[in-house]
Every structure is written in structure tokens, then in C-alpha cells.
C-alpha positions as a printed NumPy array, in Angstrom:
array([[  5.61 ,   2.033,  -7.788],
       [  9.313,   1.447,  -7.707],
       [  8.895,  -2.202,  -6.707],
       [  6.023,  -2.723, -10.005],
       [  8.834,  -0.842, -12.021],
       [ 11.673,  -3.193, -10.798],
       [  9.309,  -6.439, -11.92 ],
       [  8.788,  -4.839, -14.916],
       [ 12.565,  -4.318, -15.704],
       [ 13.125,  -8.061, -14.768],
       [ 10.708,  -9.239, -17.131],
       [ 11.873,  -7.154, -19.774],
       [ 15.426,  -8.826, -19.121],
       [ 13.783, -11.867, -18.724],
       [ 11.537, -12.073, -22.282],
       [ 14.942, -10.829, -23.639],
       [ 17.024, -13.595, -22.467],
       [ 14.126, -15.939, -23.475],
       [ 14.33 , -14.344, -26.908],
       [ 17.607, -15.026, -27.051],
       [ 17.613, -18.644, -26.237],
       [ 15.255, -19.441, -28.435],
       [ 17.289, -17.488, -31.689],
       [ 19.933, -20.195, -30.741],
       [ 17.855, -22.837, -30.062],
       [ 16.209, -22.022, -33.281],
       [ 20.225, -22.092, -34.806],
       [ 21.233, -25.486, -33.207],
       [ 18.218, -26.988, -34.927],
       [ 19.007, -25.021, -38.154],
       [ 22.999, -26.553, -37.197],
       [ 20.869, -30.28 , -36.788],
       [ 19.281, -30.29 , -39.87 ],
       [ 22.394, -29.406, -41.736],
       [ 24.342, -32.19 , -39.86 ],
       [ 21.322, -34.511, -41.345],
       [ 21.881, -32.663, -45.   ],
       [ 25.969, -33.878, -44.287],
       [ 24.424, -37.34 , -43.066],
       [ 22.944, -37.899, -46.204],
       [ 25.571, -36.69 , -48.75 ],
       [ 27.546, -38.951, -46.704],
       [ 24.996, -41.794, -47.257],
       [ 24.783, -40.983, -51.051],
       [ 28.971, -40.837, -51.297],
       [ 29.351, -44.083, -49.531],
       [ 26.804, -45.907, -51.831],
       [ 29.714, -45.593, -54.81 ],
       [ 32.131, -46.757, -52.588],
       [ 32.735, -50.846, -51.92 ],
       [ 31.018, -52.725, -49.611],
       [ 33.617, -52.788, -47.175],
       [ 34.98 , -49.182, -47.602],
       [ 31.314, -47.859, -47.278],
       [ 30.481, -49.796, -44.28 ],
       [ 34.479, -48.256, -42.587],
       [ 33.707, -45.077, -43.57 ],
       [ 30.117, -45.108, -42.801],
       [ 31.076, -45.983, -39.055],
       [ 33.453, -43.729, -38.898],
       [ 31.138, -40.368, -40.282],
       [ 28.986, -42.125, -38.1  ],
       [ 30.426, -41.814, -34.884],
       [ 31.383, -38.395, -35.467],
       [ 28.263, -37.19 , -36.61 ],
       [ 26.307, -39.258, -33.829],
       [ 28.933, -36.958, -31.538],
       [ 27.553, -33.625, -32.887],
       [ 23.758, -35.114, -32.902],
       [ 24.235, -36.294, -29.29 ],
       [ 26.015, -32.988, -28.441],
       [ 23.492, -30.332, -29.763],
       [ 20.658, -32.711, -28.565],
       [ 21.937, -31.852, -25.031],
       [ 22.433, -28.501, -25.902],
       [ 18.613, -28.065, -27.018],
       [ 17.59 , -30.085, -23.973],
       [ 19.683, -27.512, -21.745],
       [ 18.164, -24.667, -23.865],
       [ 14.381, -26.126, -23.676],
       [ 15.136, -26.557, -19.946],
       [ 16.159, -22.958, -19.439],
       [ 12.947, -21.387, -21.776],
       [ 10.63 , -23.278, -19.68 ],
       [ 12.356, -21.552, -16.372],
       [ 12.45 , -18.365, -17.954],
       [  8.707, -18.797, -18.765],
       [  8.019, -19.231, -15.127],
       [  9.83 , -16.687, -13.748],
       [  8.413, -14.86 , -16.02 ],
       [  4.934, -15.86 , -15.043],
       [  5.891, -15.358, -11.474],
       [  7.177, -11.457, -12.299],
       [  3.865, -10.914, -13.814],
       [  1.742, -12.146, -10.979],
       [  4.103, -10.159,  -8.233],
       [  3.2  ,  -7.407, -10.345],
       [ -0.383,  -7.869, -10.231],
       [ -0.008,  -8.262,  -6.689],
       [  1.797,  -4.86 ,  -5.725],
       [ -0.375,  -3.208,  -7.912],
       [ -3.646,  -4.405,  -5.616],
       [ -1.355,  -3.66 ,  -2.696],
       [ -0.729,  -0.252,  -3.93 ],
       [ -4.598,   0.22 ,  -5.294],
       [ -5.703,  -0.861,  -1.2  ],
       [ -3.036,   1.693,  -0.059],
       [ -4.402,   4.314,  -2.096],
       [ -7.883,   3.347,  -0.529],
       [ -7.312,   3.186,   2.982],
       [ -5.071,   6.057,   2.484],
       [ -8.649,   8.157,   0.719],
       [-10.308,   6.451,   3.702],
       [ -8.331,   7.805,   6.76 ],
       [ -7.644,  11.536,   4.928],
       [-11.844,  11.645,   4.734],
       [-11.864,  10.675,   8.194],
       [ -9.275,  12.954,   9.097],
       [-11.449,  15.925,   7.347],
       [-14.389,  15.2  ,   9.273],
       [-12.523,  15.121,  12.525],
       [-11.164,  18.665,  12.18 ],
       [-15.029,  19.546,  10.84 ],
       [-16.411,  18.469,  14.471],
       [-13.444,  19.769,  16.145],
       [-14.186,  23.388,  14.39 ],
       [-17.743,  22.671,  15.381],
       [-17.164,  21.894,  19.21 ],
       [-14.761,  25.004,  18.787],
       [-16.986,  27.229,  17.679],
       [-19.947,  25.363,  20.305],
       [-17.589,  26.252,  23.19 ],
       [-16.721,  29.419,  22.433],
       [-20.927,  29.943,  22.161],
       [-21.084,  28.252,  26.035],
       [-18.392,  30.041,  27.259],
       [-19.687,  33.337,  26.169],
       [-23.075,  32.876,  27.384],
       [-21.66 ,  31.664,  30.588],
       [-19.768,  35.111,  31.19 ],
       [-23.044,  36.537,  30.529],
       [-25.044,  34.855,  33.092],
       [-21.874,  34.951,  35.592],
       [-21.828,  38.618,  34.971],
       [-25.508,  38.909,  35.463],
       [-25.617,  36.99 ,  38.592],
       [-22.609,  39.57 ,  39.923],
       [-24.515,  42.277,  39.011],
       [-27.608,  40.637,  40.568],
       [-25.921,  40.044,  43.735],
       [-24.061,  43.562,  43.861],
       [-26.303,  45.85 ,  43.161],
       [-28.575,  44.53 ,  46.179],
       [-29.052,  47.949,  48.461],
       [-26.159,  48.051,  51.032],
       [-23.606,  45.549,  49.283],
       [-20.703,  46.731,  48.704],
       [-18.802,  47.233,  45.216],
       [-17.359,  43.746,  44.484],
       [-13.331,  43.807,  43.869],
       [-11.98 ,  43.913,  40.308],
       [-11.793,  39.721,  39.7  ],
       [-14.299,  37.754,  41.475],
       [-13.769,  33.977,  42.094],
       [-16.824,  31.668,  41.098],
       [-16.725,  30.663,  44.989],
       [-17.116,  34.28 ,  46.206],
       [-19.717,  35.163,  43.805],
       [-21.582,  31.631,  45.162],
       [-20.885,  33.132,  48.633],
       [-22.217,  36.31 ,  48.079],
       [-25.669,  34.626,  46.64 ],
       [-26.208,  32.299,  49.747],
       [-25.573,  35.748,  52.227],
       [-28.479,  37.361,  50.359],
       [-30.676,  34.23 ,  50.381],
       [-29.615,  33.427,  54.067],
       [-30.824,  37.304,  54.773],
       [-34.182,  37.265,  52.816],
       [-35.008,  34.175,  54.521],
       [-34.056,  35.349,  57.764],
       [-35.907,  38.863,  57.082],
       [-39.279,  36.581,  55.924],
       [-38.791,  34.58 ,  59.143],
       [-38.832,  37.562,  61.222],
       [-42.042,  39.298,  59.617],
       [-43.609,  35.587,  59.511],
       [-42.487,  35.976,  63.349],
       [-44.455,  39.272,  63.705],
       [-47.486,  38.571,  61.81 ],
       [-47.146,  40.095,  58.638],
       [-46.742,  38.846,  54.661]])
């Protein structure tokens, strides 16, 4: 925004200068055409002169005026040189501006773009919170089932206050080990 606003301040300085230019360009060729008004009042004064006074003083108000002709011809050639520079720096302001103002518009766009991702991240995140929390709970459940299971078997002992995943595992496989092994002994003896 600052950069469109700087362009914008250069072409303002820029149409001014071109308005300026061309209010004196506009005066030299006011200045011309009064030089050609003096040319010809000239002309018309030296036709009541003589011959050879007319043609002395002709070449004379010539050269001088040919001077200031020649002069402000350069000077509009300078000035017509200078428009046509402003013009295109001008034209070149203008299209900058155009440009940062797509730059800015993609900005904005990506920007929209990566905040709507950024949303729906933090929505699944929430989500898989909320999931885990769900799994984690029912997990202490089951755990806490399974200790129960395994602890309230008739002649096991009271487990301690904080049981370790590997002692509750170790506690399972004892009673499995000593069903099996009390199955294998009635097997042994004959009965189901």
C-alpha cells in the first residue's frame, strides 16, 4: 500500500511537471508567433524603405530574428523531448502500479488461503484432542477392569497403590499359567 501510494505521488509530480512544460511550451509558441507578427511588420516597414536600405536592414532583423526562431525552436525541441519522457515515465508509474496492486491482491489471497488452512488445522487438532482424551479414558477403564479382574481372583493379594502396565501383564500370565496348570492336572486325573 505504501509502495502504490509512493507511485501515485510520483505521477502526480510527474502529470504536474508535464503540465507545466507544456504551459511554456504552449508560451514559446505564443513567443514564436509574435516573433513572426515582428517578422512581418518588419517586412511591411522595409517595403517603404530603398532598395538597398531594405535589403541592409532586412538582413540585419533577419539574423536576429532567425537567432530567436533558431533559439526557441531548440527550446520546444528540448521541451517536446522532455513531455514525451515524462509521458513514459508516466506510463511506466502507472503500470508499476497495476503491478503492486496484483502483487498485493495475490498476497491478500494466499494470505485468506493459509489463515483457512490454519483454521482447519486447529479444527482436527481439537478433534484428535478431544479423540484422545476419548481413548485414553476408555483405556483406564479397561486397564482398571483388567486390575480388578486379575485382583479380585480368590487368594491374590491386594495390588499396591500404582501398578505398572508390566506388573499388571505379569499378574495376568500367573493366573493363566495357574488355570492351565490346574486344567492339566484334572485332564491328568480324568476329570473335565
Amino acid at each position: 500500500t505504501g509502495a502504490i501510494t509512493s507511485l501515485q505521488r510520483q505521477i502526480e509530480i510527474k502529470e504536474s511537471e508535464l503540465r507545466r512544460i507544456r504551459s511554456e511550451s504552449e508560451m514559446v509558441q505564443r513567443q514564436l508567433r509574435a516573433r513572426e507578427v515582428q517578422l512581418q511588420a518588419a517586412s511591411d516597414k522595409f517595403c517603404s524603405l530603398t532598395e538597398e536600405q531594405k535589403q541592409e536592414e532586412m538582413m540585419v532583423e533577419n539574423r536576429s530574428l532567425q537567432q530567436v526562431v533558431k533559439e526557441q525552436e531548440s527550446q520546444l525541441a528540448e521541451q517536446n523531448k522532455l513531455i514525451s519522457e515524462l509521458q513514459e515515465t508516466i506510463s511506466q508509474l502507472r503500470a508499476e502500479v497495476v503491478t503492486t496492486r496484483l502483487h498485493l491482491l495475490e498476497q491478500k489471497k494466499a494470505q485468506k488461503e493459509i489463515q483457512s488452512q490454519a483454521e482447519a488445522l486447529q479444527h482436527k487438532e481439537l478433534q484428535s484432542r478431544v479423540a484422545l482424551e476419548r481413548i485414553s479414558s476408555e483405556f483406564e477403564r479397561y486397564r482398571s477392569k483388567i486390575i480388578q479382574a486379575t485382583f479380585s481372583v480368590e487368594g491374590s493379594q491386594d495390588p499396591p497403590a500404582e501398578l505398572t502396565d508390566d506388573e499388571v501383564l505379569e499378574a495376568m500370565q500367573k493366573i493363566i499359567n495357574e488355570r492351565m496348570e490346574f486344567q492339566q492336572r484334572l485332564k491328568n486325573k480324568g476329570s473335565k
